[in-house]
CSV table of C-alpha atoms in Angstrom, one decimal:
chain,number,residue,atom,x,y,z
A,1434,UNK,CA,-11.5,28.6,34.0
A,1435,UNK,CA,-7.9,27.4,34.1
A,1436,UNK,CA,-7.9,28.5,37.9
A,1437,UNK,CA,-11.2,26.8,38.7
A,1438,UNK,CA,-9.7,23.6,37.0
A,1439,UNK,CA,-6.6,23.8,39.2
A,1440,UNK,CA,-8.5,24.2,42.1
A,1441,UNK,CA,-10.6,21.1,41.3
A,1442,UNK,CA,-7.4,19.0,40.8
A,1443,UNK,CA,-6.5,19.7,44.4
A,1444,UNK,CA,-9.5,19.6,45.9
A,1445,UNK,CA,-11.4,17.1,43.8
A,1446,UNK,CA,-9.7,14.7,41.9
A,1447,UNK,CA,-12.2,11.8,42.1
A,1448,UNK,CA,-14.6,13.8,40.5
A,1449,UNK,CA,-12.4,15.4,37.6
A,1450,UNK,CA,-11.5,11.3,37.1
A,1451,UNK,CA,-15.0,10.9,36.6
A,1452,UNK,CA,-15.7,13.6,34.6
A,1453,UNK,CA,-13.0,13.0,32.2
A,1454,UNK,CA,-14.2,9.4,31.9
A,1455,UNK,CA,-17.9,10.5,31.0
A,1456,UNK,CA,-16.6,12.8,28.8
A,1457,UNK,CA,-14.7,10.5,26.7
A,1458,UNK,CA,-17.6,8.1,26.5
A,1459,UNK,CA,-19.9,10.8,24.9
A,1460,UNK,CA,-16.7,12.0,22.6
A,1461,UNK,CA,-16.8,8.4,21.2
A,1462,UNK,CA,-20.4,7.9,20.8
A,1463,UNK,CA,-20.5,10.9,19.0
A,1464,UNK,CA,-17.6,10.1,16.7
A,1465,UNK,CA,-19.1,6.7,15.7
A,1466,UNK,CA,-23.0,6.9,16.6
A,1467,UNK,CA,-24.7,4.5,16.8
A,1468,UNK,CA,-22.5,2.2,18.3
A,1469,UNK,CA,-22.8,-1.0,20.4
A,1470,UNK,CA,-21.6,-1.5,23.9
A,1471,UNK,CA,-19.0,-3.9,22.8
A,1472,UNK,CA,-17.3,-1.6,20.7
A,1473,UNK,CA,-17.4,1.0,22.7
A,1474,UNK,CA,-15.8,-0.8,25.6
A,1475,UNK,CA,-13.0,-2.1,23.2
A,1476,UNK,CA,-12.7,1.7,21.8
A,1477,UNK,CA,-12.1,3.2,25.6
A,1478,UNK,CA,-10.9,0.2,27.1
A,1479,UNK,CA,-13.2,0.2,29.8
A,1480,UNK,CA,-15.0,-3.1,30.9
A,1481,UNK,CA,-18.6,-3.7,29.8
A,1482,UNK,CA,-19.6,-3.7,33.5
A,1483,UNK,CA,-18.7,-0.4,34.1
A,1484,UNK,CA,-19.5,1.4,31.3
A,1485,UNK,CA,-22.8,-0.4,31.5
A,1486,UNK,CA,-23.1,1.7,34.5
A,1487,UNK,CA,-22.0,4.8,33.1
A,1488,UNK,CA,-24.0,5.1,29.9
A,1489,UNK,CA,-27.2,3.7,32.0
A,1490,UNK,CA,-26.1,7.6,33.9
A,1491,UNK,CA,-26.0,9.5,31.1
A,1492,UNK,CA,-29.1,7.8,29.4
A,1493,UNK,CA,-31.0,8.8,32.8
A,1494,UNK,CA,-29.6,12.5,32.5
A,1495,UNK,CA,-31.1,12.1,29.0
A,1496,UNK,CA,-28.0,13.0,27.4
A,1497,UNK,CA,-27.8,9.0,25.5
A,1498,UNK,CA,-30.5,7.5,23.5
A,1499,UNK,CA,-30.2,3.4,23.0
A,1500,UNK,CA,-32.1,2.2,19.7
A,1501,UNK,CA,-31.4,-1.3,18.3
A,1502,UNK,CA,-28.5,0.0,16.2
A,1503,UNK,CA,-26.9,1.0,19.1
A,1504,UNK,CA,-26.3,3.9,21.5
A,1505,UNK,CA,-26.7,7.8,20.2
A,1506,UNK,CA,-26.5,11.3,21.3
A,1507,UNK,CA,-29.4,13.1,22.0
A,1508,UNK,CA,-29.9,16.9,21.0
A,1509,UNK,CA,-29.4,18.0,24.7
A,1510,UNK,CA,-26.3,15.4,24.5
A,1511,UNK,CA,-24.3,17.0,21.8
A,1512,UNK,CA,-25.1,20.9,23.0
A,1513,UNK,CA,-23.8,19.5,26.5
A,1514,UNK,CA,-20.4,18.1,24.7
A,1515,UNK,CA,-20.0,20.9,22.8
A,1516,UNK,CA,-19.7,23.1,25.4
A,1517,UNK,CA,-17.7,20.9,27.7
A,1518,UNK,CA,-15.3,20.7,24.5
A,1519,UNK,CA,-13.0,23.7,25.2
A,1520,UNK,CA,-12.7,23.0,29.1
A,1521,UNK,CA,-11.6,19.8,28.4
A,1522,UNK,CA,-9.3,20.9,26.5
A,1523,UNK,CA,-7.7,22.7,29.4
A,1524,UNK,CA,-8.2,20.1,31.5
A,1525,UNK,CA,-5.9,17.4,29.5
A,1526,UNK,CA,-3.6,19.5,28.9
A,1527,UNK,CA,-3.6,19.8,25.4
A,1528,UNK,CA,-4.3,23.6,24.7
A,1529,UNK,CA,-1.0,23.9,26.4
A,1530,UNK,CA,0.4,21.3,24.3
A,1531,UNK,CA,-0.8,23.1,21.0
A,1532,UNK,CA,0.9,26.6,22.5
A,1533,UNK,CA,3.9,24.9,23.2
A,1534,UNK,CA,4.3,23.1,19.6
A,1535,UNK,CA,3.2,26.3,17.7
A,1536,UNK,CA,6.4,28.0,19.3
A,1537,UNK,CA,8.9,24.6,18.6
A,1538,UNK,CA,7.7,24.1,15.2
A,1539,UNK,CA,6.9,27.2,13.9
A,1540,UNK,CA,3.9,26.5,12.9
A,1541,UNK,CA,0.7,29.4,13.1
A,1542,UNK,CA,-1.8,27.0,14.7
A,1543,UNK,CA,-1.4,23.8,16.1
A,1544,UNK,CA,-4.5,21.5,16.9
A,1545,UNK,CA,-4.3,18.5,19.3
A,1546,UNK,CA,-6.7,15.8,19.8
A,1547,UNK,CA,-6.9,13.6,22.3
A,1548,UNK,CA,-5.4,9.9,21.9
A,1549,UNK,CA,-2.9,8.2,19.9
A,1550,UNK,CA,-4.1,7.0,16.8
A,1551,UNK,CA,-1.3,4.4,16.7
A,1552,UNK,CA,-3.2,2.7,19.5
A,1553,UNK,CA,-7.0,3.4,18.8
A,1554,UNK,CA,-8.3,4.0,15.5
A,1555,UNK,CA,-11.2,6.5,16.6
A,1556,UNK,CA,-8.6,9.0,17.4
A,1557,UNK,CA,-8.6,9.3,13.4
A,1558,UNK,CA,-12.1,10.1,13.5
A,1559,UNK,CA,-11.4,12.8,16.3
A,1560,UNK,CA,-8.7,13.9,13.8
A,1561,UNK,CA,-11.0,14.0,10.8
A,1562,UNK,CA,-13.6,16.0,13.1
A,1563,UNK,CA,-11.0,18.6,14.0
A,1564,UNK,CA,-9.4,18.9,10.5
A,1565,UNK,CA,-13.6,19.6,8.8
A,1566,UNK,CA,-14.1,21.9,11.4
A,1567,UNK,CA,-11.2,24.1,10.0
A,1568,UNK,CA,-11.3,23.5,6.7
A,1569,UNK,CA,-15.4,24.3,7.0
A,1570,UNK,CA,-14.4,27.7,8.8
A,1571,UNK,CA,-11.5,28.7,6.1
A,1572,UNK,CA,-14.1,27.5,3.1
A,1573,UNK,CA,-15.6,30.7,0.8
A,1574,UNK,CA,-17.8,30.3,-2.7
A,1575,UNK,CA,-15.3,29.1,-5.8
A,1576,UNK,CA,-12.7,28.0,-3.6
A,1577,UNK,CA,-10.9,25.0,-5.1
A,1578,UNK,CA,-9.4,22.5,-2.2
A,1579,UNK,CA,-6.7,19.9,-3.0
A,1580,UNK,CA,-6.8,16.6,-1.3
A,1581,UNK,CA,-4.1,14.0,-0.6
A,1582,UNK,CA,-4.8,10.4,-0.3
A,1583,UNK,CA,-4.8,8.4,3.0
A,1584,UNK,CA,-6.5,6.8,5.9
A,1585,UNK,CA,-6.0,9.7,7.6
A,1586,UNK,CA,-7.7,12.1,5.0
A,1587,UNK,CA,-10.2,9.6,4.2
A,1588,UNK,CA,-11.7,9.8,8.0
A,1589,UNK,CA,-11.4,13.7,7.7
A,1590,UNK,CA,-13.7,13.2,4.2
A,1591,UNK,CA,-16.0,11.3,6.5
A,1592,UNK,CA,-16.5,14.0,9.0
A,1593,UNK,CA,-17.6,16.8,6.2
A,1594,UNK,CA,-21.1,18.3,6.5
A,1595,UNK,CA,-23.1,20.0,3.8
A,1596,UNK,CA,-23.1,23.9,4.1
A,1597,UNK,CA,-25.4,25.7,1.0
A,1598,UNK,CA,-21.9,27.9,0.8
A,1599,UNK,CA,-20.1,25.2,-0.4
A,1600,UNK,CA,-22.3,24.4,-3.7
A,1601,UNK,CA,-19.5,26.2,-5.8
A,1602,UNK,CA,-16.9,25.1,-3.8
A,1603,UNK,CA,-14.5,22.3,-5.7
A,1604,UNK,CA,-12.6,19.4,-4.7
A,1605,UNK,CA,-10.0,18.1,-6.5
A,1606,UNK,CA,-7.2,15.6,-5.8
A,1607,UNK,CA,-3.8,16.9,-5.6
A,1608,UNK,CA,-2.1,13.7,-7.0
A,1609,UNK,CA,-2.9,10.5,-8.9
A,1610,UNK,CA,-3.3,7.3,-7.6
A,1611,UNK,CA,-0.9,5.1,-5.7
A,1612,UNK,CA,-2.4,1.8,-7.1
A,1613,UNK,CA,-3.6,1.2,-3.1
A,1614,UNK,CA,-7.1,0.5,-1.5
A,1615,UNK,CA,-9.4,2.7,-3.9
A,1616,UNK,CA,-10.8,4.4,-0.7
A,1617,UNK,CA,-7.4,5.6,0.3
A,1618,UNK,CA,-7.2,7.1,-3.3
A,1619,UNK,CA,-6.9,11.2,-3.7
A,1620,UNK,CA,-9.5,10.7,-6.2
A,1621,UNK,CA,-11.8,8.8,-4.0
A,1622,UNK,CA,-11.5,11.3,-1.4
A,1623,UNK,CA,-11.8,14.3,-2.8
A,1624,UNK,CA,-15.4,13.1,-4.2
A,1625,UNK,CA,-16.1,12.2,-0.5
A,1626,UNK,CA,-15.4,14.9,0.3
A,1627,UNK,CA,-17.4,16.9,-2.1
A,1628,UNK,CA,-20.1,14.6,-1.7
A,1629,UNK,CA,-20.6,15.2,2.2
A,1630,UNK,CA,-20.0,19.2,2.1
A,1631,UNK,CA,-22.3,19.8,-1.1
A,1632,UNK,CA,-19.7,20.8,-3.3
A,1633,UNK,CA,-18.3,19.8,-6.5
A,1634,UNK,CA,-15.6,17.6,-7.9
A,1635,UNK,CA,-13.3,17.2,-10.6
A,1636,UNK,CA,-11.0,14.2,-10.8
A,1637,UNK,CA,-7.3,13.2,-12.1
A,1638,UNK,CA,-7.1,9.8,-14.2
A,1639,UNK,CA,-3.9,8.7,-13.9
A,1640,UNK,CA,-1.4,6.8,-12.1
A,1641,UNK,CA,1.2,8.5,-9.3
A,1642,UNK,CA,3.9,7.0,-10.3
A,1643,UNK,CA,5.2,7.0,-14.0
A,1644,UNK,CA,8.3,6.5,-16.3
A,1645,UNK,CA,9.7,9.4,-17.6
A,1646,UNK,CA,8.8,8.3,-21.6
A,1647,UNK,CA,5.2,8.4,-19.7
A,1648,UNK,CA,5.0,11.4,-18.0
A,1649,UNK,CA,6.2,13.5,-20.8
A,1650,UNK,CA,3.4,12.1,-22.7
A,1651,UNK,CA,0.5,12.3,-20.5
A,1652,UNK,CA,1.6,15.8,-19.2
A,1653,UNK,CA,0.9,16.8,-22.7
A,1654,UNK,CA,-3.2,15.5,-22.8
A,1655,UNK,CA,-5.5,18.4,-22.8
A,1656,UNK,CA,-7.6,17.1,-20.5
A,1657,UNK,CA,-4.7,16.2,-18.3
A,1658,UNK,CA,-3.4,19.9,-18.4
A,1659,UNK,CA,-6.9,21.1,-17.8
A,1660,UNK,CA,-7.2,19.1,-14.5
A,1661,UNK,CA,-4.1,20.0,-13.4
A,1662,UNK,CA,-4.7,23.9,-14.0
A,1663,UNK,CA,-6.9,23.3,-11.2
A,1664,UNK,CA,-5.5,21.8,-9.0
A,1665,UNK,CA,-2.4,24.3,-9.1
A,1666,UNK,CA,-4.9,27.0,-8.4
A,1667,UNK,CA,-6.3,25.5,-5.0
A,1668,UNK,CA,-6.4,27.8,-2.5
A,1669,UNK,CA,-6.8,25.2,0.5
A,1670,UNK,CA,-4.5,22.4,0.6
A,1671,UNK,CA,-4.9,19.5,2.8
A,1672,UNK,CA,-2.3,16.7,2.8
A,1673,UNK,CA,-0.9,14.4,4.8
A,1674,UNK,CA,2.5,13.3,6.3
A,1675,UNK,CA,3.9,9.8,6.3
A,1676,UNK,CA,6.5,8.1,7.8
A,1677,UNK,CA,9.5,7.4,4.9
A,1678,UNK,CA,9.8,3.8,4.9
A,1679,UNK,CA,6.5,3.1,4.9
A,1680,UNK,CA,5.5,5.2,2.3
A,1681,UNK,CA,8.0,3.9,0.1
A,1682,UNK,CA,6.7,0.4,0.5
A,1683,UNK,CA,3.3,1.6,-0.1
A,1684,UNK,CA,4.6,3.1,-3.1
A,1685,UNK,CA,6.7,-0.3,-4.4
A,1686,UNK,CA,10.0,1.9,-5.0
A,1687,UNK,CA,12.1,-0.2,-6.5
A,1688,UNK,CA,15.2,-1.5,-4.4
A,1689,UNK,CA,17.7,1.7,-5.3
A,1690,UNK,CA,15.2,4.0,-4.3
A,1691,UNK,CA,14.3,2.5,-1.1
A,1692,UNK,CA,18.0,1.9,-0.1
A,1693,UNK,CA,18.8,5.5,-0.9
A,1694,UNK,CA,16.4,6.4,1.7
A,1695,UNK,CA,17.6,3.9,4.4
A,1696,UNK,CA,21.5,5.1,3.5
A,1697,UNK,CA,20.2,9.1,3.6
A,1698,UNK,CA,18.3,8.4,6.9
A,1699,UNK,CA,14.9,9.4,5.5
A,1700,UNK,CA,12.3,9.7,8.3
A,1701,UNK,CA,9.4,11.6,6.4
A,1702,UNK,CA,7.3,12.2,3.4
A,1703,UNK,CA,4.9,14.6,1.7
A,1704,UNK,CA,3.9,15.3,-1.7
A,1705,UNK,CA,6.2,12.7,-3.0
A,1706,UNK,CA,9.5,14.2,-1.1
A,1707,UNK,CA,11.4,12.2,1.3
A,1708,UNK,CA,13.2,14.3,4.1
A,1709,UNK,CA,16.0,13.5,6.8
A,1710,UNK,CA,15.6,14.7,10.6
A,1711,UNK,CA,16.7,17.9,9.3
A,1712,UNK,CA,14.5,18.9,6.9
A,1713,UNK,CA,16.3,18.3,3.8
A,1714,UNK,CA,14.7,16.7,0.7
A,1715,UNK,CA,16.7,13.9,-0.2
A,1716,UNK,CA,14.7,12.3,-3.0
A,1717,UNK,CA,11.8,13.1,-4.9
A,1718,UNK,CA,9.5,10.4,-6.6
A,1719,UNK,CA,8.4,11.6,-10.4
A,1720,UNK,CA,4.4,12.8,-10.0
A,1721,UNK,CA,1.8,14.3,-11.7
A,1722,UNK,CA,0.0,16.7,-9.3
A,1723,UNK,CA,0.6,19.7,-6.9
A,1724,UNK,CA,4.5,19.5,-6.1
A,1725,UNK,CA,6.0,20.7,-2.8
A,1726,UNK,CA,7.6,23.8,-4.5
A,1727,UNK,CA,4.2,24.9,-5.9
A,1728,UNK,CA,2.9,25.7,-2.3
A,1729,UNK,CA,3.2,29.5,-2.4
A,1730,UNK,CA,2.0,31.9,0.1
A,1731,UNK,CA,-1.4,32.0,-1.5
A,1732,UNK,CA,-2.5,27.9,-0.9
A,1733,UNK,CA,-3.6,27.4,2.8
A,1734,UNK,CA,-1.4,24.5,3.8
A,1735,UNK,CA,-3.5,22.2,6.7
A,1736,UNK,CA,-1.4,19.0,7.6
A,1737,UNK,CA,-3.1,16.1,9.6
A,1738,UNK,CA,-1.0,13.7,11.2
A,1739,UNK,CA,-0.9,11.5,13.7
A,1740,UNK,CA,0.2,8.7,16.3
A,1741,UNK,CA,3.7,8.9,18.4
A,1742,UNK,CA,5.3,6.7,15.4
A,1743,UNK,CA,4.8,9.9,12.8
A,1744,UNK,CA,6.7,12.4,15.2
A,1745,UNK,CA,10.0,12.2,13.7
A,1746,UNK,CA,8.0,12.3,10.3
A,1747,UNK,CA,5.9,15.6,11.5
A,1748,UNK,CA,9.1,17.7,12.8
A,1749,UNK,CA,10.9,16.7,9.3
A,1750,UNK,CA,8.2,17.8,7.6
A,1751,UNK,CA,7.5,21.3,9.1
A,1752,UNK,CA,11.6,22.0,9.0
A,1753,UNK,CA,11.2,22.2,5.1
A,1754,UNK,CA,7.9,23.6,4.5
A,1755,UNK,CA,6.0,24.9,7.9
A,1756,UNK,CA,1.9,24.7,7.3
A,1757,UNK,CA,-0.4,27.4,8.6
A,1758,UNK,CA,-2.4,24.5,10.3
A,1759,UNK,CA,-1.2,21.1,12.2
A,1760,UNK,CA,-3.7,19.2,13.1
A,1761,UNK,CA,-2.3,16.2,15.1
A,1762,UNK,CA,-3.1,13.9,18.4
A,1763,UNK,CA,-1.9,13.8,21.7
A,1764,UNK,CA,0.2,10.7,20.8
A,1765,UNK,CA,2.4,12.7,18.4
A,1766,UNK,CA,2.6,15.5,19.9
A,1767,UNK,CA,4.1,14.5,23.3
A,1768,UNK,CA,6.6,12.7,21.2
A,1769,UNK,CA,7.2,15.8,19.2
A,1770,UNK,CA,7.8,17.7,22.6
A,1771,UNK,CA,10.4,15.0,23.7
A,1772,UNK,CA,12.8,15.0,20.3
């Protein structure tokens, strides 16, 4: 397959350009269907005039269906897209990016999706799709899945699909709430995962940040102890990786904490731990939930983070605790290789 693609690049570069363009159109329709032409045009940065011609061609090929709600893939279009996916990863250079990152970062499996989520919101849907497929392939009956919060994890949850084998799977929040938008909190996201996957869920009704006195009191509550026992028994953990300063701001960190992060050149955050470029933990916020040092070898850890701005944060985190799987996008992947 690779040799054929190489030949096509040399002999028929225009054909490959058209193929990539139409693949991107199918990809975006699949992720956001039903979608209108204007929204699709903005997402893939293609003029409405050119897009009109392309989607008309795809409709004539019975790959796309038009309704008043917008465009959707037909069954034939879905089948063609799935057949194209692996070949397009080769063509777009994503497969080689994955292999190079696995070696560079020491992560057993890296999945790279096309695009840059700093520049296009639809890429988060791609990250979600890739992560949900990876998770679904790992799930077994009676598994406990601990889920962190954030916009990327919310996108992953929306891409989950129901499966009979998930009936006894339990999704739990890996930590309390940040006090941010409810749709981005771990409780909400774990419930969304369960609803989409046809699974069960439990909630942790505590704030993420606590004073020492409040922490000592809450940790003794029987209901809190019960859910914490379930969370710590998780066989699968899904989490994001954040930029240190952004996460500190989201958590409304007090000035001394924020200044400490700046003074120590913190670049990344995960599980309430802040890391410098060497992966050294330089600050930890007191939280109720799963702790970084509890990610033992029995837990299958899936890290999800995209966008070129996250490159330093991703590199810092994996130096501290390499994940079993890293799901990222092309923007972050290329920036990671440039570090």
